[in-house]
Short mmCIF file of C-alpha atoms and ligand atoms in Angstrom, two decimals:
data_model
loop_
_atom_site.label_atom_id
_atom_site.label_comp_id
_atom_site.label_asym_id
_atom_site.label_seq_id
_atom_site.Cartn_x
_atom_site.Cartn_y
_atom_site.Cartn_z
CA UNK V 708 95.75 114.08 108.61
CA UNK V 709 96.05 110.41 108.87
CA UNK V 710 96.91 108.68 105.39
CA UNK V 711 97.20 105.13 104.87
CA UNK V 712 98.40 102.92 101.74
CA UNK V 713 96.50 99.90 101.46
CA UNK V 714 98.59 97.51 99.78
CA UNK V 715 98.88 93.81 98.27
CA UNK V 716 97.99 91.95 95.37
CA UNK V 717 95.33 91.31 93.02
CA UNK V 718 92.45 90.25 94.87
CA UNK V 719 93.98 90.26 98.73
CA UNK V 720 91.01 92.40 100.15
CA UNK V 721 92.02 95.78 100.01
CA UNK V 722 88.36 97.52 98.07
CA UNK V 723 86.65 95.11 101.43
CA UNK V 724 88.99 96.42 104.37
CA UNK V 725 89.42 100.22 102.62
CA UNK V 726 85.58 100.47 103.32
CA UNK V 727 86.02 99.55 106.70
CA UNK V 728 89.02 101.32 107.42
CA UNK V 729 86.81 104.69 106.22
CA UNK V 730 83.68 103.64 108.70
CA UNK V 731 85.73 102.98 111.55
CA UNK V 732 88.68 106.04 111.17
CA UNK V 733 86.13 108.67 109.22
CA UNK V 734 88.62 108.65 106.35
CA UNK V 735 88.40 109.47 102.38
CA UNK V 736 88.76 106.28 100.37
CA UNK V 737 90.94 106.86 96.90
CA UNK V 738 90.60 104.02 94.60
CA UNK V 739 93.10 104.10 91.67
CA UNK V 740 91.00 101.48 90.08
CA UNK V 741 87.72 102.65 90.34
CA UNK V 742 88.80 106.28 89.38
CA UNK V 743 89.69 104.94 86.19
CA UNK V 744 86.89 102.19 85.87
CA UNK V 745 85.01 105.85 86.92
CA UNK V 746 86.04 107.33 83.62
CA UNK V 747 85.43 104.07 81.40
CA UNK V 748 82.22 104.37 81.87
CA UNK V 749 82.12 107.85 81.08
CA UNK V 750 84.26 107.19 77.82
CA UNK V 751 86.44 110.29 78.78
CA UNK V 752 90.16 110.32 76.70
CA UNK V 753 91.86 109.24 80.37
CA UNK V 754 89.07 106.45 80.59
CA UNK V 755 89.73 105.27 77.16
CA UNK V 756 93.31 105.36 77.14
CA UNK V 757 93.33 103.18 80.47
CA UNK V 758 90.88 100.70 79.16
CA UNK V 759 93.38 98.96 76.84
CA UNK V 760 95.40 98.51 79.47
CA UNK V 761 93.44 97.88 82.72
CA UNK V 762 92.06 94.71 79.92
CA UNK V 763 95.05 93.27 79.33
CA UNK V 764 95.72 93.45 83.19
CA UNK V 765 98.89 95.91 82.70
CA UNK V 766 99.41 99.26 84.70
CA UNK V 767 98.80 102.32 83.50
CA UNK V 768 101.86 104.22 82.71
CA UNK V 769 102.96 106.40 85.64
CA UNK V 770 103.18 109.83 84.12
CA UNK V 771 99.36 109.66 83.33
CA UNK V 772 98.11 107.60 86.94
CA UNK V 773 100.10 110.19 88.15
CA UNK V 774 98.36 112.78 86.72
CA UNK V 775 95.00 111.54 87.21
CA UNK V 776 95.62 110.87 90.81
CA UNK V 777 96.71 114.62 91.14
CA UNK V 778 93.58 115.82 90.10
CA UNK V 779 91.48 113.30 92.39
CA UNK V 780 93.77 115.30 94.93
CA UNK V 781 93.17 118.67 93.27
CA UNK V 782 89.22 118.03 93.47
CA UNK V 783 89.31 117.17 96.93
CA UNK V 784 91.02 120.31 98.20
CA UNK V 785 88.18 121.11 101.16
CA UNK V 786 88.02 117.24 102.21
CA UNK V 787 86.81 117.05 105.69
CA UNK V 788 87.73 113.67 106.42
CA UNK V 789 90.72 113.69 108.75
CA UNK V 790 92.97 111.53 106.32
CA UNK V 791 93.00 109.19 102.97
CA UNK V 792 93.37 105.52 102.49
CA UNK V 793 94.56 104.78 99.12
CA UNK V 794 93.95 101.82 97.23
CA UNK V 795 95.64 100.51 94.12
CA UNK V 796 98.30 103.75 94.66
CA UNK V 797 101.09 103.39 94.63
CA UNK V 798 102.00 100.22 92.38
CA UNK V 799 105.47 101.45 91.20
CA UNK V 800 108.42 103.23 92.81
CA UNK V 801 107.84 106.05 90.76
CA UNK V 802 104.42 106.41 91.50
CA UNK V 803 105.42 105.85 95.38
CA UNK V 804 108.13 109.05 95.13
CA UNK V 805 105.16 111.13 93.31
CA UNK V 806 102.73 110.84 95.89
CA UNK V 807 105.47 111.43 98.73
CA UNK V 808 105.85 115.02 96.50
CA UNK V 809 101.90 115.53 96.01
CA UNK V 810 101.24 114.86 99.71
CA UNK V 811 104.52 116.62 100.97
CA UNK V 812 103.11 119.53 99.02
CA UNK V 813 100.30 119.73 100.55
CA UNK V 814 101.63 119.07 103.92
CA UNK V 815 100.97 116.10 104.64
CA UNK V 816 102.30 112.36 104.26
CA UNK V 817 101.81 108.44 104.41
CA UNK V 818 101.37 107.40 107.83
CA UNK V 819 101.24 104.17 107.47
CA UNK V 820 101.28 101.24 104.65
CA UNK V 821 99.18 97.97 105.58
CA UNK V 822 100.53 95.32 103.73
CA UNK V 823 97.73 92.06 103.08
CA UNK V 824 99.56 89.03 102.73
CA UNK V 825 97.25 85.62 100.92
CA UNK V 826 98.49 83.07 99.47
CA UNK V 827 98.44 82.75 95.42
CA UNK V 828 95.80 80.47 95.12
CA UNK V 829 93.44 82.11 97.74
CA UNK V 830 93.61 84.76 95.17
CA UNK V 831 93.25 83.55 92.41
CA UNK V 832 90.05 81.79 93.72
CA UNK V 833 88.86 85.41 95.63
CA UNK V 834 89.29 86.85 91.55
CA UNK V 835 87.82 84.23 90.20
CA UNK V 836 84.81 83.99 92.20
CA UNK V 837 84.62 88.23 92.13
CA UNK V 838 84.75 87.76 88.52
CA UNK V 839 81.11 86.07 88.21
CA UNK V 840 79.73 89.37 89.88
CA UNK V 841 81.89 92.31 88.88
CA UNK V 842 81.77 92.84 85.22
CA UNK V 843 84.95 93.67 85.42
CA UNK V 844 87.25 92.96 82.29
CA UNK V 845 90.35 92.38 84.07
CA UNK V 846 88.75 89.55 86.24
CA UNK V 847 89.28 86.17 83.99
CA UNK V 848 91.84 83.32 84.85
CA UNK V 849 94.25 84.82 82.11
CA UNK V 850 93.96 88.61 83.02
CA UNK V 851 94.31 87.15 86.26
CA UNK V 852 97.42 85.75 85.95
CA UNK V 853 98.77 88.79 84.04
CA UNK V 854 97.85 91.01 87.29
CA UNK V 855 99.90 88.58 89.11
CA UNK V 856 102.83 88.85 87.46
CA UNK V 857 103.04 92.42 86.78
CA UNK V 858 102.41 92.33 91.00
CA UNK V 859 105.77 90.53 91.43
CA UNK V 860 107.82 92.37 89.11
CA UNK V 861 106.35 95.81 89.51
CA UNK V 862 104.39 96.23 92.32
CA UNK V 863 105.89 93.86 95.20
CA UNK V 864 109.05 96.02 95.54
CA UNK V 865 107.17 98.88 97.15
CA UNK V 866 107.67 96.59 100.79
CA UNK V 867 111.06 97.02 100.37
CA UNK V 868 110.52 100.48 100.03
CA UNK V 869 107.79 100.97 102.43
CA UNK V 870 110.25 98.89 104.67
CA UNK V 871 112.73 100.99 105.04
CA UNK V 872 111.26 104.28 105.05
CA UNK V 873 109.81 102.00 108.50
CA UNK V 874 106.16 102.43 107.61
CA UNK V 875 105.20 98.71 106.07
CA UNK V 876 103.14 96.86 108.29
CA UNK V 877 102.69 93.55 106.98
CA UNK V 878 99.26 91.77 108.09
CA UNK V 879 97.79 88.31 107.51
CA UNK V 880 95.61 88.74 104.84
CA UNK V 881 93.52 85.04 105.15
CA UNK V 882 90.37 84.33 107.11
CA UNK V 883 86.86 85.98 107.52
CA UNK V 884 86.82 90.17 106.39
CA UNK V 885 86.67 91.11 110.12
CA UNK V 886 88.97 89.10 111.68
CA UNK V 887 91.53 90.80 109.20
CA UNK V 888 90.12 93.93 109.99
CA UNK V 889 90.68 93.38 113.68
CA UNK V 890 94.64 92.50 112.49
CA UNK V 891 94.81 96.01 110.67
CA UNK V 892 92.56 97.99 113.54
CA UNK V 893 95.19 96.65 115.96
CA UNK V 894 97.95 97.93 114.31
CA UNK V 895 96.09 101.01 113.02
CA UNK V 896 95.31 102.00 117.13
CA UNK V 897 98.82 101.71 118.15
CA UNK V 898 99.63 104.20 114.83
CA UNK V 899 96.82 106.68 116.17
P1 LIG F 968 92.31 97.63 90.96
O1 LIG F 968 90.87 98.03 90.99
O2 LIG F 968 93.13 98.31 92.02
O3 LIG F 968 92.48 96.12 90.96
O4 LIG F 968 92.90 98.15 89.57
C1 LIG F 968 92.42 97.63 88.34
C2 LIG F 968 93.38 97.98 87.23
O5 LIG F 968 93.47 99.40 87.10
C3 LIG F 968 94.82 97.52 87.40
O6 LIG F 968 95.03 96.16 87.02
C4 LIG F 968 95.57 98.50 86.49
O7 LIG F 968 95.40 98.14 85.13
C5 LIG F 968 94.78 99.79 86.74
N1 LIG F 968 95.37 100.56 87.86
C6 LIG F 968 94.78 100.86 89.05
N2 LIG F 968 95.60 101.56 89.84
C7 LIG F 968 96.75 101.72 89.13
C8 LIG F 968 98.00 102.34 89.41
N3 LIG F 968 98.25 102.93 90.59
N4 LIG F 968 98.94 102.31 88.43
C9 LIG F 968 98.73 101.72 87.24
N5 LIG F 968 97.58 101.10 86.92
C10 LIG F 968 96.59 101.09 87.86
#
């Protein structure tokens, strides 16, 4: 298997590029956030729980992303595809060491984390402007800015992490959706 983190902030193009990353590599696309916006919509106890938080644009707490992550994993036992990019996961360094244990226990890894790098206001505009679209409750100039911040002080220090373990790829995450795709396919080829 080949299994890639797609990382970066709110808003810095990793839903766009996971979708290409699956047509071009025929891989399985996990989306923390849309599992959960998933189970909203259903109104299951997980769903609900995670809707007062995914509103005020905090995380949801580790043990139970954690959990619900495992049993996106759990469901997807026979999964052809010959890896996973996921999106939104990790977000904390607890969640990164979990999914190190729930992949190494199924013998497999992270390959590879592609870090998108855009500049604050680029995404705050990119929400903003997704916002008169998506429905989504978290997509407002003060949810917004909440995302951001709990980026910085929870999220950002996976690099570090990422860095060191010598996995993080950082990529330019400004310009048009391909020619950022051709930035991660480059790096993505060499990685193959
Ligand atoms: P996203 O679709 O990735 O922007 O995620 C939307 C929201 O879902 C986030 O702002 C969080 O509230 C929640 N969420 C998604 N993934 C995670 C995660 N790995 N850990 C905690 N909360 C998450």
């Amino acid at each position: 298997m080949f299994n890639l983190v797609i990382f970066g902030a709110p808003g810095s193009g990793k839903g766009t590029q996971s979708e290409k990353l699956i047509d071009k590599y025929g891989l399985y696309h996990i989306s923390t956030g849309q599992v959960l916006r998933d189970q909203i919509a259903r109104k299951t106890p997980d769903g609900i729980l995670a809707d007062s938080y995914i509103s005020k644009g905090h995380l949801i707490p580790d043990d139970l992303m954690v959990k619900i992550l495992g049993d996106v994993l759990d469901s997807k036992k026979d999964l052809t595809a010959k890896g996973i990019v996921f999106d939104g996961f990790p977000r904390t360094i607890k969640q990164a060491e979990a999914l190190r244990k729930m992949l190494d226990e199924r013998g497999t890894g992270i390959h590879a984390v592609i870090g998108l790098d855009v500049d604050e206001d680029e995404l705050i505009k990119r929400l903003l402007n997704r916002g008169k679209t998506s429905g989504r409750s978290d997509d407002n100039l003060d949810t917004i800015k909440e995302r951001l911040n709990v980026y910085h002080n929870e999220t950002s220090p996976l690099r570090e992490y990422y860095s060191s373990l010598g996995c993080y790829h950082p990529i330019d995450g400004s310009g048009t959706v391909d020619d950022i795709f051709d930035r991660i396919a480059n790096h993505v080829d060499k990685l193959k």
